[in-house]
């Protein structure tokens, strides 16, 4: 009888403890679950409106630039293009910076909430473990002892029903706690994605800033070259078009600027490059509508000369990637003073035979159609008296081939020695 009373006292004590645990868990559960499912805060209405306004300005400027480019070429329209491009890039930079700021703020806010959530989940997990142990210890008491401790049959059913309800609540709470943990993991993945996006945006921002600098520099160069004169602009425009037309006509006469592979050859002299090489042939010539394959004969010839003087890291793309190497309208003509991989060089007029006799190559411009502009450039590597060996940047595998054997009737109109 004494043991039975002790058991009943212990049983009632367990019930009281279980009720306390249950109340504690119920009080904690709603805040945890709501917290777990709280999404990363959305941008404020103010930020959203700013982003919308910027995107509208960007779209309007893109349309304006397209219209300006379609107009007849004039200094005013070209300056308008530059001004619009500069403003467009500035808008893109602002939009990029705003998105970075919004993401950074969201990450900071959500990161703090996730830290609190992690602590809450840990506390609830401990409570659950103790709670379930207590519940199932009570549930495991022999039925005869439960019957003996009950005042009557109604009390017995009430206790049994309570145990079932508590155990069912425990199962729901375990499921909800697991769901909360899953929500936490999902939020963590979302934040990691946002961090990755920020890095991408930072890289894009750096690219935009470089683009902005180039656009401002191009505008300044145009104003400097033309001295703000429409007459000067038209003269430069005409000369540029004539030179580029000569390159394009030569390319067309030779069957077109199809890309080639396996063209590069290096030896004791230096490296042979082909302007149509698939490594760079499809690249735009200084961002213009022209390509290295169609109009990059001088760029490619200069790259070959660089390698002759020991700068074998220089390729046609090395020269093409430096915007300041070019002039003209559009800026697709190689200047006389250029830089590649940080190494500067200058082209100067020279006598072909004496220059070759001193062991130096000569960059030669040839007129294929009999006009005064060179239609194509090659590199003479040796020879004299009209009998020259050349590296031709257009002819497939045009390494150390006969100049007159390839071009028997063309006229030499320009010849340059390169100094460093």
XYZ file of C-alpha atoms in Angstrom:
420
model
C 0.000 0.000 0.000
C 2.872 2.321 0.839
C 4.507 1.602 -2.542
C 1.248 2.252 -4.359
C 0.853 5.660 -2.669
C 4.461 6.520 -3.548
C 3.847 5.615 -7.173
C 0.666 7.662 -7.340
C 2.508 10.644 -5.876
C 5.289 10.211 -8.455
C 2.759 9.821 -11.270
C 0.889 12.990 -10.326
C 4.195 14.847 -10.074
C 5.111 13.676 -13.568
C 1.764 14.860 -14.871
C 2.358 18.295 -13.341
C 5.836 18.509 -14.843
C 4.465 17.413 -18.233
C 1.794 20.109 -18.126
C 4.430 22.730 -17.343
C 6.570 21.544 -20.270
C 3.539 21.555 -22.541
C 2.629 25.136 -21.602
C 6.231 26.234 -22.067
C 6.478 24.629 -25.514
C 3.127 25.988 -26.651
C 4.243 29.466 -25.592
C 7.478 29.104 -27.574
C 6.168 27.320 -30.674
C 4.244 30.093 -32.477
C 7.120 32.575 -32.326
C 9.607 30.004 -33.557
C 7.502 28.827 -36.467
C 6.543 32.301 -37.597
C 10.165 33.363 -37.257
C 11.414 30.432 -39.293
C 9.073 31.148 -42.143
C 9.760 34.888 -42.239
C 11.271 35.695 -45.620
C 14.159 38.015 -46.293
C 12.789 41.570 -46.141
C 11.749 42.980 -49.501
C 13.132 46.308 -50.715
C 11.266 49.307 -49.381
C 8.731 51.055 -51.582
C 11.165 53.950 -51.930
C 13.965 51.692 -53.196
C 11.600 49.877 -55.535
C 10.467 53.183 -57.053
C 14.072 54.311 -57.501
C 14.924 51.058 -59.300
C 11.851 51.436 -61.534
C 12.771 55.024 -62.397
C 16.369 54.055 -63.215
C 15.271 51.190 -65.452
C 12.901 53.529 -67.288
C 15.720 56.035 -67.858
C 18.014 53.249 -69.086
C 15.400 52.037 -71.590
C 14.754 55.575 -72.845
C 18.480 56.220 -73.352
C 19.005 52.920 -75.161
C 16.293 53.957 -77.619
C 17.796 57.431 -78.009
C 21.263 56.022 -78.729
C 19.829 53.706 -81.364
C 18.105 56.657 -83.055
C 21.262 58.796 -82.970
C 23.374 56.023 -84.490
C 20.918 55.672 -87.360
C 21.207 59.355 -88.256
C 23.582 60.748 -90.885
C 27.077 61.078 -89.449
C 27.917 64.511 -88.077
C 29.997 65.836 -85.226
C 26.856 66.897 -83.350
C 25.230 63.462 -83.661
C 28.448 61.703 -82.643
C 28.820 63.915 -79.567
C 25.166 63.170 -78.816
C 25.901 59.448 -78.975
C 28.851 59.817 -76.596
C 26.844 61.968 -74.155
C 23.961 59.487 -74.164
C 26.292 56.513 -73.751
C 28.026 58.211 -70.833
C 24.701 59.004 -69.162
C 23.461 55.460 -69.830
C 26.539 53.964 -68.197
C 26.152 56.297 -65.214
C 22.531 55.146 -64.792
C 23.659 51.513 -64.972
C 26.298 52.186 -62.332
C 23.678 53.810 -60.062
C 21.271 50.899 -60.556
C 24.064 48.437 -59.839
C 25.137 50.255 -56.674
C 21.550 50.489 -55.452
C 21.011 46.756 -55.932
C 24.226 46.007 -54.036
C 23.119 48.248 -51.157
C 19.683 46.612 -51.008
C 21.126 43.094 -51.035
C 23.701 44.009 -48.393
C 20.993 45.424 -46.129
C 18.781 42.359 -46.608
C 21.666 40.032 -45.838
C 22.480 41.912 -42.630
C 18.866 41.935 -41.414
C 18.148 38.316 -42.313
C 21.509 37.200 -40.941
C 20.653 38.628 -37.518
C 17.240 36.957 -37.529
C 18.744 33.639 -38.571
C 21.178 33.828 -35.677
C 18.278 34.257 -33.221
C 16.347 31.500 -34.968
C 19.273 29.123 -34.642
C 19.415 29.784 -30.889
C 15.647 29.327 -30.505
C 15.684 26.066 -32.442
C 18.466 24.767 -30.218
C 16.514 25.620 -27.059
C 13.299 24.057 -28.364
C 15.137 20.893 -29.398
C 16.386 20.455 -25.824
C 12.882 21.017 -24.429
C 11.423 18.534 -26.890
C 13.870 15.824 -25.928
C 13.131 16.197 -22.193
C 9.414 16.566 -22.861
C 9.123 13.432 -24.974
C 11.136 11.386 -22.502
C 8.848 12.467 -19.653
C 5.693 11.823 -21.680
C 6.653 8.343 -22.759
C 7.931 7.404 -19.321
C 4.462 8.177 -18.012
C 2.911 6.407 -20.973
C 4.972 3.339 -20.200
C 3.555 2.867 -16.671
C 1.731 -0.419 -16.323
C -2.016 -0.173 -16.819
C -2.700 -1.834 -13.456
C -0.780 0.923 -11.662
C -2.676 3.619 -13.553
C -5.937 1.891 -12.657
C -4.913 1.615 -9.030
C -4.051 5.328 -8.854
C -7.352 6.473 -10.418
C -10.229 7.587 -8.206
C -12.847 6.098 -10.554
C -13.345 4.982 -14.163
C -13.982 8.559 -15.311
C -10.657 9.682 -13.810
C -8.913 6.754 -15.518
C -10.252 7.710 -18.957
C -9.398 11.348 -18.374
C -5.772 10.501 -17.607
C -5.488 8.125 -20.531
C -6.975 10.725 -22.872
C -4.567 13.372 -21.542
C -1.600 11.123 -22.312
C -2.824 10.545 -25.857
C -3.282 14.293 -26.422
C 0.164 15.115 -25.045
C 1.821 12.444 -27.176
C -0.021 13.643 -30.294
C 1.051 17.229 -29.535
C 4.639 16.056 -29.139
C 4.567 14.478 -32.584
C 3.164 17.657 -34.174
C 5.729 19.751 -32.359
C 8.559 17.522 -33.579
C 7.301 17.843 -37.150
C 6.934 21.621 -36.863
C 10.397 21.949 -35.323
C 11.857 19.962 -38.222
C 10.000 22.186 -40.675
C 11.435 25.222 -38.910
C 14.928 23.788 -39.322
C 14.249 23.188 -43.012
C 13.065 26.783 -43.362
C 16.252 27.926 -41.692
C 18.363 25.873 -44.113
C 16.440 27.277 -47.087
C 16.913 30.832 -45.860
C 20.611 30.157 -45.454
C 20.852 28.971 -49.063
C 18.963 32.049 -50.252
C 21.386 34.294 -48.398
C 24.364 32.489 -49.909
C 22.841 33.086 -53.352
C 22.475 36.783 -52.520
C 26.119 36.959 -51.456
C 27.149 35.347 -54.753
C 24.970 37.825 -56.647
C 26.662 40.707 -54.848
C 30.076 39.488 -56.017
C 28.752 39.270 -59.574
C 27.340 42.788 -59.303
C 30.662 44.101 -58.001
C 32.459 42.604 -61.005
C 29.856 44.149 -63.304
C 30.247 47.484 -61.526
C 33.981 47.441 -62.150
C 33.318 46.760 -65.833
C 30.833 49.652 -66.017
C 33.338 52.037 -64.436
C 35.980 51.063 -66.994
C 33.443 51.477 -69.788
C 32.544 54.934 -68.474
C 36.201 55.984 -68.454
C 36.629 54.745 -72.031
C 33.533 56.599 -73.227
C 34.669 59.862 -71.663
C 38.133 59.366 -73.143
C 36.670 58.651 -76.605
C 34.573 61.807 -76.479
C 37.581 63.859 -75.446
C 39.714 62.353 -78.205
C 37.047 63.145 -80.778
C 36.849 66.760 -79.658
C 40.638 66.971 -79.674
C 41.032 65.455 -83.163
C 38.297 67.541 -84.743
C 38.932 70.675 -82.639
C 35.166 70.938 -82.452
C 34.966 71.610 -86.194
C 32.330 69.934 -88.344
C 34.621 70.333 -91.372
C 37.475 68.525 -89.619
C 35.054 65.811 -88.505
C 33.851 65.196 -92.049
C 37.428 65.073 -93.378
C 38.479 62.489 -90.774
C 35.282 60.528 -91.355
C 35.905 60.391 -95.113
C 39.550 59.354 -94.700
C 38.637 56.631 -92.217
C 35.891 55.248 -94.418
C 38.233 55.206 -97.427
C 40.935 53.314 -95.530
C 38.528 50.786 -94.037
C 36.839 50.325 -97.407
C 40.260 49.518 -98.887
C 40.823 46.789 -96.266
C 37.327 45.381 -96.793
C 37.629 45.413 -100.582
C 40.961 43.597 -100.417
C 39.471 40.965 -98.127
C 36.507 40.485 -100.466
C 38.812 40.180 -103.481
C 40.703 37.379 -101.739
C 37.615 35.307 -101.011
C 36.404 36.781 -97.726
C 37.473 36.833 -94.091
C 36.642 33.254 -93.100
C 38.288 32.176 -89.848
C 41.229 29.771 -89.787
C 42.837 27.565 -87.159
C 46.383 26.449 -86.370
C 48.035 29.474 -87.973
C 50.521 30.658 -85.346
C 54.156 29.662 -85.907
C 57.123 30.851 -83.807
C 60.837 30.503 -84.645
C 64.126 32.381 -84.142
C 62.778 35.384 -86.063
C 59.650 35.700 -83.927
C 56.039 34.634 -84.391
C 53.868 34.486 -87.471
C 50.255 35.525 -86.850
C 47.247 35.448 -89.148
C 44.539 38.081 -88.778
C 41.899 35.424 -89.520
C 43.070 33.096 -86.764
C 40.052 31.880 -84.768
C 41.826 32.930 -81.558
C 41.069 36.587 -82.348
C 39.794 36.926 -85.935
C 36.154 37.279 -84.879
C 36.909 40.022 -82.340
C 35.642 43.531 -83.065
C 38.368 45.966 -84.082
C 38.464 48.299 -81.064
C 34.734 47.807 -80.515
C 33.781 48.988 -84.032
C 31.627 47.065 -86.561
C 34.858 45.843 -88.208
C 36.766 42.723 -87.163
C 40.395 41.715 -86.974
C 39.727 39.082 -89.653
C 38.440 41.645 -92.165
C 40.408 44.801 -91.280
C 43.147 43.805 -88.849
C 46.096 43.364 -91.212
C 48.107 46.283 -89.768
C 47.329 45.280 -86.163
C 48.466 41.733 -86.919
C 51.599 42.886 -88.758
C 52.583 45.064 -85.808
C 52.087 42.152 -83.402
C 54.470 40.042 -85.504
C 57.123 42.786 -85.371
C 56.763 42.977 -81.583
C 57.630 39.278 -81.325
C 60.669 39.759 -83.570
C 62.088 42.118 -80.965
C 61.588 39.596 -78.175
C 58.071 40.487 -77.005
C 56.545 37.100 -77.777
C 53.688 37.591 -75.334
C 52.181 40.172 -77.695
C 49.393 39.005 -80.013
C 47.012 40.923 -82.301
C 44.491 40.982 -79.462
C 47.101 42.543 -77.160
C 47.191 45.567 -79.439
C 43.451 45.496 -80.147
C 42.588 45.579 -76.441
C 44.157 49.029 -75.922
C 41.580 51.591 -77.044
C 44.073 54.451 -77.066
C 45.979 52.701 -79.890
C 43.258 53.714 -82.359
C 42.007 56.875 -84.043
C 39.660 57.762 -86.886
C 35.866 57.896 -87.125
C 35.057 55.235 -86.111
C 38.243 54.656 -84.139
C 39.432 51.642 -86.127
C 42.730 52.930 -87.556
C 45.964 52.093 -85.780
C 47.969 55.099 -84.632
C 51.670 55.523 -85.360
C 52.479 55.327 -81.635
C 50.907 52.371 -79.847
C 51.314 50.168 -76.776
C 50.955 46.420 -76.208
C 51.433 44.656 -72.878
C 52.813 47.936 -71.554
C 55.480 48.161 -74.299
C 55.364 51.259 -76.516
C 56.428 51.439 -80.164
C 56.448 53.935 -83.014
C 56.143 53.576 -86.766
C 58.422 55.736 -88.897
C 59.088 55.871 -92.634
C 62.131 53.903 -93.741
C 63.973 52.668 -96.824
C 63.056 49.031 -97.384
C 66.388 47.595 -98.564
C 68.651 49.353 -96.053
C 66.301 48.538 -93.175
C 66.191 44.851 -94.121
C 69.984 44.817 -94.589
C 70.394 45.993 -90.985
C 68.351 43.002 -89.787
C 65.139 44.904 -89.112
C 61.741 44.014 -90.574
C 59.640 46.503 -92.548
C 55.861 46.883 -92.314
C 54.670 47.500 -95.877
C 51.339 48.890 -97.115
C 50.310 47.718 -100.574
C 47.686 49.110 -102.970
C 45.831 46.217 -104.535
C 43.427 48.377 -106.542
C 45.963 51.020 -107.651
C 44.660 53.726 -105.307
C 46.659 55.936 -102.962
C 45.499 54.187 -99.762
C 47.040 50.851 -98.740
C 44.530 48.026 -99.063
C 46.635 45.586 -97.087
C 49.694 45.428 -94.815
C 52.387 42.734 -94.699
C 55.780 42.342 -92.991
C 58.951 42.064 -95.082
C 61.437 39.913 -93.208
C 64.311 39.778 -95.760
C 65.325 40.454 -99.386
C 66.312 43.373 -101.628
C 65.701 44.920 -105.034
C 62.060 43.934 -105.176
C 62.703 40.307 -104.289
C 61.317 40.050 -100.760
C 60.257 37.352 -98.352
C 57.241 38.291 -96.251
C 54.897 37.272 -93.496
C 51.409 37.861 -94.905
C 48.752 38.162 -92.155
C 45.895 37.310 -94.548
C 47.136 34.342 -96.603
C 46.635 30.985 -94.836
C 49.999 29.856 -93.426
C 51.558 32.944 -95.045
C 54.838 32.471 -93.174
C 58.088 33.266 -95.087
C 56.479 33.344 -98.522
C 57.491 35.278 -101.662
C 56.012 38.768 -101.894
C 55.934 38.928 -105.723
C 54.957 35.277 -105.930
C 51.803 36.152 -103.964
C 51.203 39.721 -105.207
C 52.938 40.089 -108.598
C 51.423 43.405 -109.666
C 50.569 45.371 -106.515
C 52.117 48.749 -105.715
C 53.935 49.515 -102.447
C 52.570 52.794 -101.084
C 53.812 52.832 -97.466
C 56.799 51.314 -95.662
C 57.711 51.615 -91.994
C 60.446 50.662 -89.586
C 59.324 50.034 -85.980
C 61.267 51.429 -83.042
C 60.791 50.763 -79.331
